[in-house]
Amino acid sequence: MSKETNNLSDTLKKLKITAVDRTEDSLEGCLDCLLQALAQNNMETSEKIQGSGILQLFANLLTPQSSCTAKVANIIAEVAKNEFMRVPCVDAGLISPLVQLLNSKDQEVLLQTGRALGNVCYDSHEGRSAVDQAGGAQIVIDHIRSLCSITDPASEKLLTVFCGMLMNYSNENDSLQAQLINMGVIPTLVKLLGIHCQNAALTEMCLVAFGNLAELESSKEQFASTNIAEELVKLFKKQIEHDKREMIFEVLAPLAENDAIKLQLVEAGLVECLLEIVQQKVDSDKEDDIAELKTASDLMVLLLLGDESMQKLFEGGKGNVFQKVLSWIPSNNHQLQLAGALAIANFARNDGNCIHMVDNGIVEKLMDLLDRHVEDGNVTVQHAALSALRNLAIPVVNKAKMLSAGVTEAVLKFLKSEMPPVQFKLLGTLRMLIDAQAEAAEQLGKNVKLVERLVEWCEAKDHAGVMGESNRLLSALIRHSKSKDVIKTIVQSGGIKHLVSMATSEHVIMQNEALVALALIAALELGTAEKDLESAKLVQILHRLLADERSAPEIKYNSMVLVCALMGSESLHKEVQDLAFLDVVSKLRSHENKNVAQQASLTEQRLTVES
């Protein structure tokens, strides 16, 4: 047994006696010995302390009257650095007396008590519960409030410990975070940050606490009613070190999900800071710089997701920010190309902006960008550029301009892509472009390669989005072209069965698009499509749609129009007769929707005449 271990055992024995008969002087000596031993080997000493049963005695020593209180709290803070000591501290009944000591006026006692409680709470459910039950959080918040405006070093040290304690208390615990928010901790910490921004340790604690609380949805409204945006931007401008900036970014990102805060951040000048970072880091290949460029450009895109903040930065397309972001698209940096394309997609969220951008040559820039990524398969950039084009194609006046600029050809280069996100946006872009554009719809609908790929994607069971968009584009090619050639191409490529199953989709809009396309097929090319319509069981499906109470009025209406159109085919006509359509249709004559009732009468006449 080494001399030190021997001394420690003696100290623990002695401490047991003195702790009971309370002789302050010898007690103090024992506590000093323990603190020394903990400083030399915390873990081993903590194990000895736990084994000796001395923790139970500490509860009685934690009294405001005792001159040793701060040392006892310090020992608890030290042993609680070990995970295995936290539950024993709770079991020894130390939490309640520690929380009582938070009412002390003695700064050293407060400091050590704050440390002890913070360490016991670290990653410990039992520690947190005990502090919660003893009502520790409210007392600490009150202390922070009353110390908030004092900037001497001792007070700042105490504030740092208290912030740290609240952080350990609520970290990754939704209900305790909500409790702190209800106690009004957010405005208090924002005020603290403003007053103590010169103190690095305290600032850091505040930032971690904000990051912690900002994860909670309910916190965002509280944050929005403070001047957090201004304080964070002010702090950000002062930081030179990468790690410090990174910490502020980690708070900004969750806060910027809130639209009111997005606008506050824009007004506080965050965008200018972000653009500056991009400019500084764009050519660097240092890992930290690359990370910071990504964070800054991602945050920029996030700020543009808010309608007001986006419109403010667009400034009618004349804004400095909009111009800067435009210059990212032709850059050689993939991260900036990505952010630039995403930013354009975000600017393209209303018709006015879309029209302005198309008139000012954005389409050519995006097509050039896509061209640079046809071969390398950079999925994120492809996806972003296609998203931007899709949004730009929404206003009617843009469609013809984009078609004549060659957007369809640019987009079709990605038909061979095997990446569902790219497939999805490609389909959406084409569907937007041909809306009410008969010539373009016909041209695309006769493109066998495209139609065959669509039919293939209609079977992409793993990717509901791609499957849905492929079906919708097939239907759109027919609806907008009303062309016999397009219908023949789709029949030859095996597309009919997909349009029929689309009529049973859970989305009314898709059901409707399918029924209208099928009615056009029946009107224009019934002979060509007859066999496929039969084997896809179209007539049975129509019967089901008409008999189902839940079918929307427009579905019932279009189903009857289609039934009438199918009567031109002998075999389909026979199927209609066999299924007793008259019963279902005559019931619909009294439907509350006038159009449905009227179509039911017409259909009934047709069925009666033809039977």
Coordinates of C-alpha atoms in Angstrom, one line a residue:
M1 CA 0.0 0.0 0.0
S2 CA 1.6 3.3 -1.1
K3 CA 2.0 6.1 1.4
E4 CA -0.7 8.2 -0.4
T5 CA -3.3 5.5 -0.4
N6 CA -2.5 5.0 3.2
N7 CA -3.0 8.7 4.0
L8 CA -6.2 8.7 2.1
S9 CA -7.6 5.8 4.0
D10 CA -6.6 7.5 7.3
T11 CA -8.2 10.7 6.1
L12 CA -11.5 9.0 5.3
K13 CA -11.6 7.3 8.7
K14 CA -10.8 10.5 10.4
L15 CA -13.4 12.4 8.3
K16 CA -16.1 9.9 9.5
I17 CA -15.4 10.8 13.1
T18 CA -15.0 14.6 12.6
A19 CA -18.0 14.8 10.4
V20 CA -20.1 13.5 13.2
D21 CA -18.7 15.5 16.1
R22 CA -18.1 18.6 13.9
T23 CA -14.7 19.9 14.9
E24 CA -14.2 22.5 12.2
D25 CA -10.4 22.7 12.3
S26 CA -9.6 19.0 11.9
L27 CA -12.6 18.7 9.4
E28 CA -11.0 21.4 7.2
G29 CA -7.7 19.6 7.2
C30 CA -9.4 16.3 6.1
L31 CA -11.2 18.1 3.3
D32 CA -8.0 19.7 2.1
C33 CA -6.4 16.2 2.0
L34 CA -9.3 14.9 0.0
L35 CA -9.1 17.8 -2.5
Q36 CA -5.4 17.2 -2.9
A37 CA -5.9 13.5 -3.5
L38 CA -8.6 14.2 -6.1
A39 CA -6.3 16.6 -7.8
Q40 CA -3.7 13.9 -8.1
N41 CA -5.9 11.0 -9.1
N42 CA -9.6 11.9 -9.4
M43 CA -10.9 8.5 -10.5
E44 CA -9.1 6.4 -7.9
T45 CA -9.9 8.8 -5.1
S46 CA -13.6 8.9 -6.1
E47 CA -13.8 5.2 -6.0
K48 CA -12.3 5.2 -2.5
I49 CA -14.8 7.9 -1.4
Q50 CA -17.7 5.9 -2.7
G51 CA -16.5 2.8 -1.0
S52 CA -16.0 4.5 2.4
G53 CA -19.7 5.6 2.7
I54 CA -18.6 9.1 3.4
L55 CA -20.9 10.7 0.8
Q56 CA -23.9 10.1 3.1
L57 CA -22.2 12.3 5.7
F58 CA -21.6 15.2 3.3
A59 CA -25.3 16.0 3.3
N60 CA -25.0 17.2 6.9
L61 CA -21.9 19.2 6.2
L62 CA -23.7 21.2 3.4
T63 CA -25.1 23.9 5.7
P64 CA -25.0 27.6 5.3
Q65 CA -23.5 28.0 8.8
S66 CA -20.5 25.8 8.3
S67 CA -17.2 27.4 7.2
C68 CA -16.4 24.2 5.3
T69 CA -19.4 24.2 3.0
A70 CA -17.6 25.5 -0.1
K71 CA -14.9 22.8 0.2
V72 CA -17.5 20.1 0.5
A73 CA -19.3 21.4 -2.5
N74 CA -16.0 21.5 -4.4
I75 CA -15.3 17.9 -3.5
I76 CA -18.8 16.9 -4.8
A77 CA -18.1 18.9 -8.0
E78 CA -14.8 17.0 -8.4
V79 CA -16.1 13.5 -7.8
A80 CA -19.1 14.2 -10.0
K81 CA -16.7 14.5 -13.0
N82 CA -16.8 10.7 -13.0
E83 CA -19.9 9.2 -14.5
F84 CA -20.1 6.4 -11.9
M85 CA -20.3 9.0 -9.1
R86 CA -23.4 10.9 -10.2
V87 CA -26.1 8.5 -9.1
P88 CA -24.3 7.8 -5.7
C89 CA -24.3 11.6 -5.1
V90 CA -28.1 11.7 -5.8
D91 CA -28.7 8.6 -3.6
A92 CA -26.7 10.1 -0.8
G93 CA -29.3 12.9 -0.6
L94 CA -26.8 15.7 -1.7
I95 CA -29.0 17.4 -4.2
S96 CA -31.6 19.0 -2.0
P97 CA -29.0 20.6 0.4
L98 CA -26.9 21.8 -2.6
V99 CA -30.0 23.5 -4.1
Q100 CA -30.7 25.1 -0.7
L101 CA -27.1 26.5 -0.8
L102 CA -28.0 28.4 -4.0
N103 CA -29.7 30.9 -1.6
S104 CA -26.3 31.7 0.0
K105 CA -24.8 35.2 -0.3
D106 CA -21.3 33.8 -0.3
Q107 CA -19.8 33.9 -3.8
E108 CA -17.4 31.0 -3.3
V109 CA -20.2 28.8 -1.9
L110 CA -22.4 29.7 -5.0
L111 CA -19.5 29.0 -7.4
Q112 CA -18.8 25.5 -6.0
T113 CA -22.5 24.7 -5.6
G114 CA -23.1 25.7 -9.2
R115 CA -20.2 23.5 -10.3
A116 CA -21.4 20.5 -8.2
L117 CA -24.9 20.7 -9.5
G118 CA -23.8 21.2 -13.1
N119 CA -21.5 18.1 -12.9
V120 CA -24.1 15.9 -11.3
C121 CA -26.5 16.8 -14.1
Y122 CA -24.0 16.1 -16.9
D123 CA -25.5 13.4 -19.0
S124 CA -27.4 12.0 -15.9
H125 CA -31.1 11.5 -16.0
E126 CA -31.1 10.9 -12.2
G127 CA -29.1 14.1 -11.5
R128 CA -31.4 16.2 -13.6
S129 CA -34.6 14.8 -12.0
A130 CA -33.2 15.5 -8.5
V131 CA -32.3 19.1 -9.4
D132 CA -35.7 19.5 -11.0
Q133 CA -37.6 18.2 -8.0
A134 CA -35.6 20.4 -5.7
G135 CA -36.5 23.5 -7.8
G136 CA -32.9 24.3 -8.7
A137 CA -33.4 25.8 -12.2
Q138 CA -35.6 28.8 -11.1
I139 CA -33.1 29.9 -8.4
V140 CA -30.2 29.7 -10.9
I141 CA -32.2 31.8 -13.5
D142 CA -33.0 34.4 -10.8
H143 CA -29.2 34.6 -10.0
I144 CA -28.3 35.1 -13.6
R145 CA -30.9 37.8 -13.9
S146 CA -29.6 39.7 -10.9
L147 CA -26.0 39.3 -11.9
C148 CA -26.6 40.0 -15.5
S149 CA -25.5 43.6 -15.6
I150 CA -22.4 43.2 -13.4
T151 CA -19.1 42.9 -15.3
D152 CA -16.5 42.3 -12.7
P153 CA -14.4 39.1 -13.2
A154 CA -15.9 37.2 -10.1
S155 CA -19.5 37.8 -11.2
E156 CA -18.6 36.8 -14.8
K157 CA -17.1 33.6 -13.5
L158 CA -20.2 32.8 -11.5
L159 CA -22.4 33.6 -14.5
T160 CA -20.4 31.2 -16.6
V161 CA -20.8 28.4 -14.1
F162 CA -24.5 29.0 -13.8
C163 CA -25.0 29.1 -17.6
G164 CA -23.0 25.8 -17.8
M165 CA -25.2 24.3 -15.1
L166 CA -28.4 25.1 -16.9
M167 CA -26.9 23.7 -20.1
N168 CA -26.0 20.4 -18.5
Y169 CA -29.4 20.4 -16.8
S170 CA -31.4 20.7 -20.0
N171 CA -29.1 19.3 -22.8
E172 CA -31.0 17.1 -25.2
N173 CA -34.0 17.0 -22.8
D174 CA -37.1 18.5 -24.4
S175 CA -39.2 18.8 -21.3
L176 CA -36.5 20.5 -19.2
Q177 CA -35.6 22.8 -22.1
A178 CA -39.3 23.7 -22.3
Q179 CA -39.3 24.3 -18.5
L180 CA -36.4 26.8 -18.8
I181 CA -38.1 28.5 -21.8
N182 CA -41.2 29.0 -19.7
M183 CA -39.1 30.4 -16.9
G184 CA -38.1 33.1 -19.4
V185 CA -34.4 32.1 -19.7
I186 CA -34.2 33.2 -23.4
P187 CA -34.5 36.9 -23.0
T188 CA -32.2 36.8 -20.0
L189 CA -29.5 35.0 -21.9
V190 CA -29.8 37.3 -24.9
K191 CA -29.4 40.3 -22.6
L192 CA -26.4 38.6 -21.0
L193 CA -24.8 38.0 -24.4
G194 CA -25.2 41.7 -25.3
I195 CA -23.6 42.9 -22.0
H196 CA -20.7 40.3 -21.8
C197 CA -19.7 39.9 -25.4
Q198 CA -16.1 40.8 -24.4
N199 CA -15.9 37.7 -22.2
A200 CA -15.0 34.7 -24.3
A201 CA -15.9 31.9 -21.8
L202 CA -19.3 33.4 -21.0
T203 CA -20.1 34.1 -24.6
E204 CA -19.3 30.6 -25.5
M205 CA -21.6 29.3 -22.7
C206 CA -24.4 31.5 -24.0
L207 CA -23.9 30.2 -27.5
V208 CA -24.0 26.6 -26.5
A209 CA -27.1 27.3 -24.4
F210 CA -28.8 29.0 -27.4
G211 CA -27.9 26.1 -29.7
N212 CA -29.3 23.8 -27.1
L213 CA -32.6 25.6 -26.7
A214 CA -33.0 26.5 -30.4
E215 CA -33.7 22.9 -31.2
L216 CA -37.1 23.3 -29.6
E217 CA -39.8 24.6 -31.9
S218 CA -41.4 26.5 -29.1
S219 CA -38.2 28.5 -28.4
K220 CA -38.2 30.2 -31.8
E221 CA -41.0 32.6 -31.1
Q222 CA -39.3 33.6 -27.8
F223 CA -36.1 34.2 -29.7
A224 CA -37.9 36.2 -32.4
S225 CA -39.2 38.7 -29.7
T226 CA -35.6 39.4 -28.5
N227 CA -32.8 41.2 -30.4
I228 CA -30.8 37.9 -30.8
A229 CA -30.3 38.4 -34.5
E230 CA -28.6 41.7 -33.9
E231 CA -26.5 40.4 -31.1
L232 CA -25.3 37.3 -33.0
V233 CA -24.5 39.3 -36.1
K234 CA -22.6 41.8 -34.0
L235 CA -20.7 39.0 -32.4
F236 CA -20.1 37.2 -35.7
K237 CA -18.5 40.3 -37.2
K238 CA -15.9 40.4 -34.4
Q239 CA -14.8 36.7 -34.7
I240 CA -11.7 35.8 -36.6
E241 CA -11.3 32.3 -35.4
H242 CA -12.9 29.5 -37.4
D243 CA -14.1 27.6 -34.3
K244 CA -15.8 30.6 -32.8
R245 CA -17.6 31.4 -36.1
E246 CA -18.6 27.8 -36.4
M247 CA -20.2 28.0 -32.9
I248 CA -22.3 31.0 -34.0
F249 CA -23.3 29.3 -37.2
E250 CA -24.5 26.3 -35.1
V251 CA -27.0 28.7 -33.4
L252 CA -27.9 30.7 -36.5
A253 CA -28.9 27.6 -38.6
P254 CA -31.7 26.4 -36.3
L255 CA -32.9 29.9 -35.5
A256 CA -33.0 30.9 -39.2
E257 CA -35.6 28.2 -39.8
N258 CA -38.0 30.7 -38.3
D259 CA -39.3 33.2 -40.9
A260 CA -39.5 36.2 -38.5
I261 CA -35.9 35.6 -37.5
K262 CA -34.8 35.2 -41.1
L263 CA -36.0 38.7 -41.8
Q264 CA -34.3 40.0 -38.6
L265 CA -31.0 38.4 -39.6
V266 CA -31.2 40.0 -43.1
E267 CA -32.0 43.3 -41.5
A268 CA -29.1 42.9 -39.1
G269 CA -26.7 42.5 -42.0
L270 CA -25.9 38.8 -41.8
V271 CA -26.0 38.4 -45.6
E272 CA -23.2 40.9 -46.1
C273 CA -21.1 38.8 -43.6
L274 CA -21.9 35.6 -45.5
L275 CA -21.0 37.1 -48.9
E276 CA -17.7 38.3 -47.5
I277 CA -16.9 34.8 -46.2
V278 CA -17.6 33.3 -49.5
Q279 CA -15.4 35.8 -51.2
Q280 CA -12.5 35.2 -48.8
K281 CA -12.7 31.4 -48.9
V282 CA -13.8 30.6 -52.4
D283 CA -10.3 29.7 -53.7
S284 CA -8.9 28.1 -50.5
D285 CA -8.4 24.3 -50.3
K286 CA -7.9 24.4 -46.5
E287 CA -10.4 22.1 -44.8
D288 CA -11.7 24.7 -42.4
D289 CA -12.2 27.2 -45.2
I290 CA -14.1 24.7 -47.3
A291 CA -16.3 23.9 -44.4
E292 CA -17.0 27.5 -43.7
L293 CA -17.8 28.3 -47.3
K294 CA -20.3 25.5 -47.2
T295 CA -21.9 26.7 -44.0
A296 CA -22.1 30.3 -45.2
S297 CA -23.6 29.5 -48.6
D298 CA -26.0 27.0 -47.0
L299 CA -27.2 29.6 -44.5
M300 CA -27.6 32.1 -47.4
V301 CA -29.9 29.7 -49.1
L302 CA -31.8 29.1 -45.9
L303 CA -32.4 32.9 -45.5
L304 CA -34.0 32.9 -48.9
L305 CA -36.6 30.3 -47.9
G306 CA -38.6 33.0 -46.1
D307 CA -40.9 34.9 -48.4
E308 CA -40.2 38.3 -46.9
S309 CA -36.5 37.9 -46.5
M310 CA -36.2 36.5 -50.0
Q311 CA -38.2 39.4 -51.5
K312 CA -36.1 42.0 -49.5
L313 CA -32.9 40.5 -51.0
F314 CA -34.3 40.2 -54.5
E315 CA -34.9 44.0 -54.6
G316 CA -36.6 43.7 -58.0
G317 CA -33.7 41.8 -59.4
K318 CA -31.4 44.8 -59.0
G319 CA -30.2 43.8 -55.5
N320 CA -26.5 43.5 -54.8
V321 CA -27.2 40.2 -53.1
F322 CA -29.1 38.8 -56.0
Q323 CA -26.3 39.8 -58.4
K324 CA -23.6 38.2 -56.2
V325 CA -25.6 34.9 -56.0
L326 CA -25.9 35.0 -59.8
S327 CA -22.1 35.1 -60.0
W328 CA -21.9 31.9 -58.1
I329 CA -23.5 29.9 -60.8
P330 CA -20.6 30.1 -63.4
S331 CA -18.0 29.8 -60.7
N332 CA -15.7 26.7 -60.6
N333 CA -16.6 25.9 -57.0
H334 CA -19.2 23.1 -56.9
Q335 CA -20.5 24.2 -53.5
L336 CA -21.1 27.7 -54.8
Q337 CA -22.7 26.4 -58.0
L338 CA -25.0 24.4 -55.8
A339 CA -25.9 27.2 -53.5
G340 CA -26.3 29.6 -56.5
A341 CA -28.8 27.2 -58.2
L342 CA -30.7 26.6 -54.9
A343 CA -30.8 30.4 -54.3
I344 CA -32.3 31.0 -57.8
A345 CA -34.9 28.2 -57.1
N346 CA -35.8 30.1 -53.9
F347 CA -35.9 33.5 -55.7
A348 CA -38.2 31.8 -58.2
R349 CA -41.1 31.4 -55.8
N350 CA -43.4 34.1 -57.3
D351 CA -44.3 34.9 -60.9
G352 CA -42.9 38.4 -60.9
N353 CA -39.4 37.2 -59.9
C354 CA -39.5 34.3 -62.4
I355 CA -40.5 36.6 -65.3
H356 CA -37.8 39.1 -64.4
M357 CA -35.1 36.4 -64.1
V358 CA -36.0 34.7 -67.4
D359 CA -36.0 38.0 -69.2
N360 CA -32.5 38.7 -67.8
G361 CA -30.8 35.6 -69.1
I362 CA -30.9 33.3 -66.0
V363 CA -32.0 30.3 -68.2
E364 CA -28.8 30.3 -70.2
K365 CA -26.7 30.4 -67.0
L366 CA -28.5 27.4 -65.6
M367 CA -28.3 25.5 -68.9
D368 CA -24.5 26.1 -69.0
L369 CA -24.3 24.8 -65.4
L370 CA -26.2 21.7 -66.3
D371 CA -24.0 21.2 -69.3
R372 CA -20.9 21.1 -67.1
H373 CA -22.4 18.3 -65.0
V374 CA -23.9 16.0 -67.6
E375 CA -20.9 13.6 -67.4
D376 CA -19.6 13.9 -63.8
G377 CA -22.9 12.9 -62.2
N378 CA -22.8 15.6 -59.5
V379 CA -26.3 14.8 -58.3
T380 CA -26.8 17.8 -55.9
V381 CA -25.9 20.4 -58.6
Q382 CA -28.0 18.7 -61.2
H383 CA -30.9 18.5 -58.8
A384 CA -30.6 22.1 -57.8
A385 CA -30.3 23.5 -61.3
L386 CA -33.3 21.4 -62.5
S387 CA -35.3 22.7 -59.4
A388 CA -34.6 26.2 -60.5
L389 CA -35.7 25.6 -64.1
R390 CA -38.8 23.9 -62.9
N391 CA -39.8 26.9 -60.8
L392 CA -38.9 29.3 -63.5
A393 CA -41.2 27.4 -65.9
I394 CA -44.4 28.0 -63.8
P395 CA -45.5 31.4 -65.2
V396 CA -47.3 31.0 -68.5
V397 CA -45.3 33.8 -70.2
N398 CA -42.0 32.0 -69.4
K399 CA -42.8 28.7 -71.0
A400 CA -42.5 29.6 -74.7
K401 CA -39.3 31.7 -73.9
M402 CA -37.7 28.7 -72.1
L403 CA -38.7 26.3 -74.8
S404 CA -37.2 28.4 -77.5
A405 CA -34.0 28.8 -75.4
G406 CA -33.7 25.0 -75.7
V407 CA -34.4 24.0 -72.1
T408 CA -36.1 20.7 -73.1
E409 CA -33.0 19.6 -75.0
A410 CA -30.8 20.5 -72.0
V411 CA -33.0 18.6 -69.6
L412 CA -33.4 15.5 -71.8
K413 CA -29.6 15.0 -71.5
F414 CA -30.3 13.7 -68.0
L415 CA -32.8 11.0 -69.1
K416 CA -30.1 8.4 -68.6
S417 CA -29.6 9.5 -64.9
E418 CA -30.2 6.7 -62.4
M419 CA -30.6 9.1 -59.5
P420 CA -34.3 9.4 -58.3
P421 CA -33.9 13.1 -57.1
V422 CA -32.6 14.1 -60.6
Q423 CA -35.3 12.0 -62.4
F424 CA -38.0 13.6 -60.2
K425 CA -36.9 17.2 -61.0
L426 CA -36.4 16.4 -64.7
L427 CA -40.0 15.1 -65.0
G428 CA -41.4 18.1 -63.1
T429 CA -39.5 20.6 -65.3
L430 CA -40.8 19.0 -68.5
R431 CA -44.3 18.8 -67.2
M432 CA -44.2 22.5 -66.3
L433 CA -42.8 23.4 -69.7
I434 CA -45.4 21.7 -71.8
D435 CA -48.4 23.0 -69.8
A436 CA -50.8 24.3 -72.6
Q437 CA -47.9 24.2 -75.1
A438 CA -49.3 21.9 -77.8
E439 CA -46.4 22.0 -80.1
A440 CA -43.8 21.2 -77.4
A441 CA -46.1 18.5 -76.0
E442 CA -46.4 16.9 -79.4
Q443 CA -42.7 17.0 -80.0
L444 CA -41.9 15.4 -76.7
G445 CA -44.7 12.9 -76.9
K446 CA -43.3 11.5 -80.2
N447 CA -39.8 11.1 -78.6
V448 CA -39.7 7.4 -78.3
K449 CA -36.7 7.4 -76.0
L450 CA -38.4 9.7 -73.6
V451 CA -41.7 7.8 -73.6
E452 CA -40.0 4.5 -73.1
R453 CA -38.1 5.9 -70.1
L454 CA -41.3 7.3 -68.7
V455 CA -43.0 3.9 -68.9
E456 CA -40.0 2.4 -67.2
W457 CA -40.2 4.9 -64.4
C458 CA -43.9 4.4 -64.0
E459 CA -42.8 1.1 -62.4
A460 CA -40.4 2.6 -59.9
K461 CA -42.1 1.1 -56.9
D462 CA -39.3 2.3 -54.6
H463 CA -39.7 5.9 -55.6
A464 CA -43.3 7.0 -55.3
G465 CA -42.3 10.6 -56.3
V466 CA -40.7 9.5 -59.6
M467 CA -43.5 7.1 -60.3
G468 CA -46.1 9.8 -59.7
E469 CA -44.3 12.4 -61.9
S470 CA -43.8 9.9 -64.7
N471 CA -47.5 9.1 -64.8
R472 CA -48.4 12.8 -64.7
L473 CA -46.1 13.6 -67.6
L474 CA -47.4 10.7 -69.7
S475 CA -50.9 12.1 -69.2
A476 CA -49.8 15.7 -69.8
L477 CA -48.2 14.8 -73.1
I478 CA -51.6 13.5 -74.3
R479 CA -53.7 16.3 -72.7
H480 CA -51.7 19.2 -74.1
S481 CA -50.8 17.7 -77.5
K482 CA -54.2 16.1 -78.3
S483 CA -52.2 14.3 -80.9
K484 CA -52.8 10.9 -82.5
D485 CA -49.1 10.4 -83.1
V486 CA -48.4 10.9 -79.4
I487 CA -51.1 8.5 -78.4
K488 CA -49.7 5.9 -80.8
T489 CA -46.2 6.3 -79.4
I490 CA -47.5 5.8 -75.8
V491 CA -49.6 2.8 -76.8
Q492 CA -46.5 1.2 -78.6
S493 CA -44.3 1.9 -75.5
G494 CA -46.8 0.1 -73.2
G495 CA -47.9 3.3 -71.4
I496 CA -51.7 2.6 -71.4
K497 CA -51.8 0.3 -68.4
H498 CA -50.0 3.0 -66.3
L499 CA -52.6 5.6 -67.2
V500 CA -55.4 3.2 -66.3
S501 CA -53.8 2.4 -62.9
M502 CA -53.2 6.2 -62.4
A503 CA -57.0 6.6 -62.5
T504 CA -57.1 4.7 -59.1
S505 CA -54.5 7.0 -57.5
E506 CA -55.2 8.3 -54.0
H507 CA -54.7 11.8 -55.3
V508 CA -57.8 13.3 -57.0
I509 CA -55.7 15.5 -59.2
M510 CA -53.8 12.5 -60.6
Q511 CA -57.0 10.5 -61.1
N512 CA -58.5 13.4 -63.0
E513 CA -55.5 13.9 -65.2
A514 CA -55.6 10.1 -66.0
L515 CA -59.3 10.1 -66.9
V516 CA -59.0 13.2 -69.2
A517 CA -56.1 11.6 -71.0
L518 CA -57.9 8.3 -71.4
A519 CA -61.0 10.1 -72.7
L520 CA -58.8 11.7 -75.4
I521 CA -57.3 8.3 -76.3
A522 CA -60.8 6.9 -76.6
A523 CA -61.9 9.8 -78.8
L524 CA -58.8 9.9 -81.1
E525 CA -57.3 6.4 -81.2
L526 CA -59.7 3.9 -79.7
G527 CA -58.9 1.2 -82.1
T528 CA -55.1 1.4 -81.4
A529 CA -55.6 1.3 -77.6
E530 CA -58.5 -1.0 -77.4
K531 CA -56.6 -4.2 -76.4
D532 CA -54.5 -2.5 -73.8
L533 CA -57.5 -0.8 -72.2
E534 CA -59.2 -4.2 -72.0
S535 CA -56.3 -6.0 -70.4
A536 CA -55.8 -3.1 -67.9
K537 CA -59.5 -3.7 -66.8
L538 CA -60.5 -0.1 -67.5
V539 CA -64.2 -0.8 -67.6
Q540 CA -64.2 -2.6 -64.2
I541 CA -62.2 0.4 -62.7
L542 CA -64.7 2.9 -64.1
H543 CA -67.6 0.9 -62.5
R544 CA -65.8 1.0 -59.2
L545 CA -65.2 4.7 -59.4
L546 CA -68.8 5.4 -60.2
A547 CA -70.2 3.1 -57.5
D548 CA -67.8 4.4 -54.8
E549 CA -69.5 7.1 -52.5
R550 CA -66.0 8.6 -51.8
S551 CA -65.2 9.5 -55.4
A552 CA -65.0 13.2 -56.0
P553 CA -67.6 14.8 -58.3
E554 CA -65.1 15.6 -61.0
I555 CA -64.0 11.9 -61.0
K556 CA -67.6 10.7 -61.4
Y557 CA -68.1 13.3 -64.2
N558 CA -65.0 12.3 -66.1
S559 CA -65.6 8.6 -65.6
M560 CA -69.0 8.9 -67.3
V561 CA -67.5 10.9 -70.2
L562 CA -65.0 8.1 -70.6
V563 CA -67.7 5.4 -70.5
C564 CA -69.5 7.1 -73.4
A565 CA -66.3 7.4 -75.4
L566 CA -65.6 3.7 -75.0
M567 CA -68.9 2.7 -76.6
G568 CA -67.3 3.1 -80.0
S569 CA -65.4 -0.2 -79.3
E570 CA -67.3 -3.4 -79.7
S571 CA -65.5 -5.4 -77.1
L572 CA -65.4 -2.6 -74.5
H573 CA -69.1 -1.8 -75.2
K574 CA -69.9 -5.4 -74.4
E575 CA -67.9 -5.1 -71.1
V576 CA -70.0 -2.0 -70.2
Q577 CA -73.2 -3.9 -70.8
D578 CA -72.1 -6.9 -68.8
L579 CA -71.4 -4.8 -65.7
A580 CA -74.9 -3.2 -65.2
F581 CA -73.6 0.4 -65.5
L582 CA -77.2 1.6 -65.8
D583 CA -77.9 1.0 -62.1
V584 CA -74.9 3.1 -60.9
V585 CA -75.5 5.9 -63.5
S586 CA -79.2 6.3 -62.9
K587 CA -78.5 6.8 -59.1
L588 CA -76.2 9.7 -60.0
R589 CA -79.0 11.6 -61.8
S590 CA -79.9 13.0 -58.4
H591 CA -76.3 13.9 -57.4
E592 CA -76.0 17.2 -55.6
N593 CA -73.4 18.4 -58.2
K594 CA -75.3 19.8 -61.2
N595 CA -72.6 18.7 -63.7
V596 CA -72.5 15.2 -62.4
A597 CA -76.4 14.9 -62.5
Q598 CA -76.5 16.3 -66.0
Q599 CA -73.7 13.9 -67.3
A600 CA -75.6 11.0 -65.6
S601 CA -78.7 11.8 -67.6
L602 CA -76.7 11.9 -70.9
T603 CA -74.8 8.8 -70.1
E604 CA -78.0 7.0 -69.1
Q605 CA -79.6 7.9 -72.5
R606 CA -76.4 6.7 -74.3
L607 CA -76.4 3.4 -72.4
T608 CA -80.1 2.8 -73.1
V609 CA -79.9 3.6 -76.8
E610 CA -76.9 1.4 -77.3
S611 CA -78.0 -1.6 -75.2

